[in-house]
Amino acid sequence: SSQVGKIFKSITELKTDLIKIKTLINSIKEVKPSEQVIPMAKEQVIAPVQEIIKQHEVVSVPPVFKKEEPVAQNVTAIPVKPVVNQIKPKVIKATIPKTDLEKWIGEHVLSIIGIGVLVLGLAFFVKYAIDKNWINEVGRVAIGILAGGTLIALAHKLRKTYKTFSSILVGGGIAVLYFTISIGFQYYHLFSQTAAFSIMVVITAFAVL
């Protein structure tokens, strides 16, 4: 920076000296031809110019390059938040299925009525056969056991398709077996008390299972 200042100062002084030289030249031109003394004018012009040139010798100054220091750039890392589409959970209201009254009546009430009629019909048929002596005592008990077993077997076959109806059939078959064993023990004395009790226990255990 000091060298640059010196250069600017030298340039300013040169400008001043040039102005002086121009003034001097103009003053010489204004002198009349009779008053002109060529040797003296020549010496007067050359001497100041040489002095000015000696005073202001141009000093070659190497170019100054200012090294640019690397500027540390403070880069603040901006945290990038992951874009997540917030999906609001849908509130699903629990809908209680309405009971179909007709379906319930068809699957429960009518089935129970049908099994009840079947059991009563078998009981009436057995009693009627007893009164008319159409079938002997062993045949009557055998018909009751066969009817109860048939109902239970049919219920077992339909248990996957018609659960409600099959459970009602099982109940009807067990009821027929109870009546048959009870009549065979009390009226016909076909079973002893121990045998009748054992058969009833087996039927009850089967009903529970």
Coordinates of C-alpha atoms in Angstrom, one line a residue, residues 13-171:
E13 CA 4.4 15.8 -9.2
L14 CA 4.9 14.9 -12.9
K15 CA 1.6 16.6 -13.7
T16 CA 2.7 19.7 -11.9
D17 CA 6.1 19.8 -13.7
L18 CA 4.4 19.3 -17.1
I19 CA 2.2 22.3 -16.3
K20 CA 5.3 24.3 -15.5
I21 CA 7.0 23.2 -18.8
K22 CA 3.9 24.2 -20.8
T23 CA 3.9 27.6 -19.1
L24 CA 7.6 28.0 -19.9
I25 CA 7.2 27.0 -23.5
N26 CA 4.3 29.5 -23.9
S27 CA 6.3 32.3 -22.4
I28 CA 9.2 31.6 -24.9
K29 CA 6.8 31.7 -27.8
E30 CA 5.5 35.1 -26.7
V31 CA 9.1 36.6 -26.8
K32 CA 9.7 38.7 -29.9
P33 CA 12.2 37.6 -32.5
S34 CA 14.5 40.5 -31.8
E35 CA 14.6 39.5 -28.2
Q36 CA 15.2 35.8 -28.7
V37 CA 18.6 34.4 -27.9
I38 CA 18.6 30.9 -29.2
P39 CA 21.5 29.5 -27.1
M40 CA 20.2 30.9 -23.9
A41 CA 16.6 29.8 -24.6
K42 CA 17.8 26.3 -25.4
E43 CA 19.8 26.1 -22.2
Q44 CA 17.0 27.5 -20.2
V45 CA 14.6 25.0 -21.6
I46 CA 16.8 21.9 -21.4
A47 CA 18.2 22.4 -17.9
P48 CA 14.9 22.5 -16.1
V49 CA 13.6 19.6 -18.1
Q50 CA 16.7 17.5 -17.2
E51 CA 16.4 18.3 -13.6
I52 CA 12.7 17.4 -13.6
I53 CA 13.5 14.1 -15.3
K54 CA 16.2 13.3 -12.8
Q55 CA 13.9 14.1 -9.9
H56 CA 11.2 12.0 -11.2
E57 CA 12.9 8.9 -12.5
V58 CA 10.3 6.3 -13.0
V59 CA 10.9 3.5 -10.6
S60 CA 9.6 0.2 -11.8
V61 CA 7.5 -1.2 -9.1
P62 CA 6.6 -4.9 -9.3
P63 CA 2.9 -5.5 -9.4
V64 CA 1.5 -6.2 -6.1
F65 CA -0.9 -9.0 -5.9
K66 CA -2.8 -9.3 -2.8
K67 CA -3.3 -12.9 -1.9
E68 CA -6.8 -13.6 -1.2
E69 CA -7.1 -15.7 1.9
P70 CA -9.7 -18.4 1.8
V71 CA -12.7 -17.3 3.6
A72 CA -14.1 -20.0 5.8
Q73 CA -17.7 -20.2 5.0
N74 CA -19.8 -21.1 7.9
V75 CA -22.4 -23.4 6.5
T76 CA -25.1 -24.2 9.0
A77 CA -26.6 -27.5 8.3
I78 CA -30.3 -27.2 8.1
P79 CA -31.9 -30.3 9.5
V80 CA -34.2 -31.9 7.0
K81 CA -37.3 -33.3 8.5
P82 CA -38.6 -36.4 6.8
V83 CA -41.9 -35.7 5.1
V84 CA -44.4 -38.1 6.6
N85 CA -48.0 -38.0 5.5
Q86 CA -49.8 -38.2 8.8
I87 CA -52.8 -40.4 8.2
K88 CA -55.5 -39.9 10.7
P89 CA -56.8 -43.2 12.0
K90 CA -60.3 -43.7 10.9
V91 CA -62.7 -44.4 13.8
I92 CA -64.7 -47.4 12.9
K93 CA -67.9 -47.6 14.9
A94 CA -68.8 -51.0 16.0
T95 CA -72.0 -51.9 14.4
I96 CA -74.1 -54.4 16.3
P97 CA -75.8 -56.7 13.8
K98 CA -79.5 -56.5 14.1
T99 CA -81.1 -59.8 15.1
D100 CA -83.1 -61.2 12.3
L101 CA -86.3 -62.3 14.1
E102 CA -87.5 -64.5 11.3
K103 CA -84.2 -66.3 11.0
W104 CA -84.0 -66.8 14.8
I105 CA -87.5 -68.2 14.9
G106 CA -86.8 -70.6 12.0
E107 CA -83.6 -71.9 13.4
H108 CA -84.6 -72.1 17.1
V109 CA -88.3 -72.0 17.8
L110 CA -89.5 -74.1 15.0
S111 CA -86.7 -76.7 15.4
I112 CA -87.5 -77.1 19.1
I113 CA -91.2 -77.4 18.3
G114 CA -90.4 -80.0 15.6
I115 CA -88.2 -82.1 17.9
G116 CA -90.8 -81.9 20.6
V117 CA -93.5 -83.1 18.3
L118 CA -91.2 -86.0 17.1
V119 CA -90.5 -87.1 20.7
L120 CA -94.2 -86.9 21.6
G121 CA -95.1 -88.8 18.4
L122 CA -92.7 -91.6 19.2
A123 CA -93.9 -91.8 22.8
F124 CA -97.5 -91.9 21.6
F125 CA -96.7 -94.6 19.0
V126 CA -94.9 -96.7 21.6
K127 CA -97.8 -96.4 24.0
Y128 CA -100.3 -97.2 21.3
A129 CA -98.3 -100.2 20.3
I130 CA -98.2 -101.3 23.9
D131 CA -102.0 -101.0 24.2
K132 CA -102.7 -102.9 21.0
N133 CA -100.0 -105.5 21.7
W134 CA -98.5 -105.1 18.2
I135 CA -94.9 -105.2 19.3
N136 CA -93.5 -107.1 22.3
E137 CA -91.7 -105.4 25.1
V138 CA -88.2 -105.9 23.7
G139 CA -89.2 -104.6 20.3
R140 CA -90.7 -101.5 21.8
V141 CA -87.5 -100.7 23.7
A142 CA -85.4 -101.4 20.6
I143 CA -87.5 -99.0 18.5
G144 CA -87.0 -96.2 21.1
I145 CA -83.2 -96.8 21.2
L146 CA -83.0 -96.9 17.4
A147 CA -85.0 -93.7 17.1
G148 CA -82.8 -91.8 19.6
G149 CA -79.6 -93.1 18.0
T150 CA -80.8 -92.1 14.6
L151 CA -81.5 -88.5 15.8
I152 CA -78.0 -88.3 17.3
A153 CA -76.3 -89.7 14.2
L154 CA -78.2 -87.2 12.0
A155 CA -77.2 -84.3 14.3
H156 CA -73.6 -85.4 14.1
K157 CA -73.7 -85.4 10.3
L158 CA -75.2 -81.9 10.2
R159 CA -73.1 -80.3 12.9
K160 CA -70.8 -78.3 10.5
T161 CA -73.6 -77.0 8.3
Y162 CA -76.5 -76.5 10.7
K163 CA -75.0 -76.0 14.2
T164 CA -78.2 -74.9 15.9
F165 CA -80.4 -77.5 14.3
S166 CA -77.9 -80.3 15.0
S167 CA -77.7 -79.4 18.7
I168 CA -81.5 -79.5 18.9
L169 CA -81.5 -82.9 17.2
V170 CA -79.0 -84.2 19.7
G171 CA -81.2 -83.0 22.6

